[in-house]
Tab-separated table of C-alpha atoms in Angstrom:
chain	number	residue	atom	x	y	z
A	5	UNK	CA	-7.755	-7.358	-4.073
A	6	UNK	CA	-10.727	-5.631	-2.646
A	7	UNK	CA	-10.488	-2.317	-0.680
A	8	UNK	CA	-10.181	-4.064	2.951
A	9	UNK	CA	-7.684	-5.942	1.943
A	10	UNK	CA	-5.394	-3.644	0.476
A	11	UNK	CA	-4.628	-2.643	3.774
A	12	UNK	CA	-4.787	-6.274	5.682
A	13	UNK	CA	-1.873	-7.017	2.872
A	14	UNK	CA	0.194	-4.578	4.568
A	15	UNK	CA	0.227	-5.713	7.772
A	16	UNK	CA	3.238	-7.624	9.715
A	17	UNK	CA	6.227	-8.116	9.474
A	18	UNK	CA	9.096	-5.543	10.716
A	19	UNK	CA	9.846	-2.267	9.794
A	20	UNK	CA	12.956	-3.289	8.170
A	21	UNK	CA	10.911	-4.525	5.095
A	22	UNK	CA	8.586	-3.490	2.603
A	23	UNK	CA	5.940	-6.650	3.587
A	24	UNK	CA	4.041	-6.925	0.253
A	25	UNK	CA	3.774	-3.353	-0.859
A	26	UNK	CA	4.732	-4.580	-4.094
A	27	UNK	CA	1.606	-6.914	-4.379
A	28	UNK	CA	-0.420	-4.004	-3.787
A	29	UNK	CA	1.252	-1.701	-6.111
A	30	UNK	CA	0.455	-4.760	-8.777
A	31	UNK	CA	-3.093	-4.569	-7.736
A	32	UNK	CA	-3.792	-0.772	-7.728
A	33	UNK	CA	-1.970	-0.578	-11.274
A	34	UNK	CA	-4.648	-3.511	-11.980
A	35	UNK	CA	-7.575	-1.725	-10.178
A	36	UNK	CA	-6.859	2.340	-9.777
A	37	UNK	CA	-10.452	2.491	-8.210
A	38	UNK	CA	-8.580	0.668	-5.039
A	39	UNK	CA	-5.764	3.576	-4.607
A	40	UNK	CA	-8.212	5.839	-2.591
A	41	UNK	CA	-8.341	2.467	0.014
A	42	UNK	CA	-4.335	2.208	-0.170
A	43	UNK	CA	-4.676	6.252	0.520
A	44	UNK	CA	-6.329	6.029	3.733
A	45	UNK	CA	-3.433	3.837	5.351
A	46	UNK	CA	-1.497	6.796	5.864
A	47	UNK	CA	-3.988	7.387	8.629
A	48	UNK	CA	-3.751	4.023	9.880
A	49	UNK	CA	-2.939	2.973	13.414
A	50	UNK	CA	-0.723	0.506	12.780
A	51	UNK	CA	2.969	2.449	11.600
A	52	UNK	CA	3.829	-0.156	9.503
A	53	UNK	CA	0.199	-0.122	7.404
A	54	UNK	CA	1.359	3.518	7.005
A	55	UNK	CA	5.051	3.292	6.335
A	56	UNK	CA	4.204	0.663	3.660
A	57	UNK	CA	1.267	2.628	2.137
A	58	UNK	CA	3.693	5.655	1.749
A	59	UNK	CA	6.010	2.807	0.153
A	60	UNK	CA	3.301	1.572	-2.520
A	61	UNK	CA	1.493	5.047	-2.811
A	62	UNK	CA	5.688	6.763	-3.561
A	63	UNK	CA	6.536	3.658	-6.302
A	64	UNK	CA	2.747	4.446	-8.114
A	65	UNK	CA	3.406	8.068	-8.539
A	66	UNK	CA	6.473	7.557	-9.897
A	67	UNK	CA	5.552	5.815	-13.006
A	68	UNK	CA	2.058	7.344	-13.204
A	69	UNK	CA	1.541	11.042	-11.080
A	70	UNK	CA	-2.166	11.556	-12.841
């Protein structure tokens, strides 16, 4: 999963779900160089980009915080 779409993955949907943030937690734990991409959805226009990113970004720090 490339940097672009990271954030395309998290897109859709309702709010009532968590969409595929556990794909891109997979991929980040794959590819950490990615997390700075996942990072900037919390600036994102779209609120469920951002509600998802906070999602993927809360379950990586949990098992890893470095």
């Amino acid at each position: 999963m490339n940097k672009q779409n990271i954030l395309d993955t998290l897109k859709g949907g309702d709010r009532r779900s968590i969409g595929r943030a556990d794909q891109v937690v997979a991929a980040v734990r794959r590819d950490p160089s990615v997390f700075p991409a996942l990072m900037s959805g919390l600036c994102h226009a779209d609120e469920l980009v951002r509600m998802r990113t906070a999602d993927a970004a809360e379950k990586l720090t949990a098992t890893n915080p470095h």
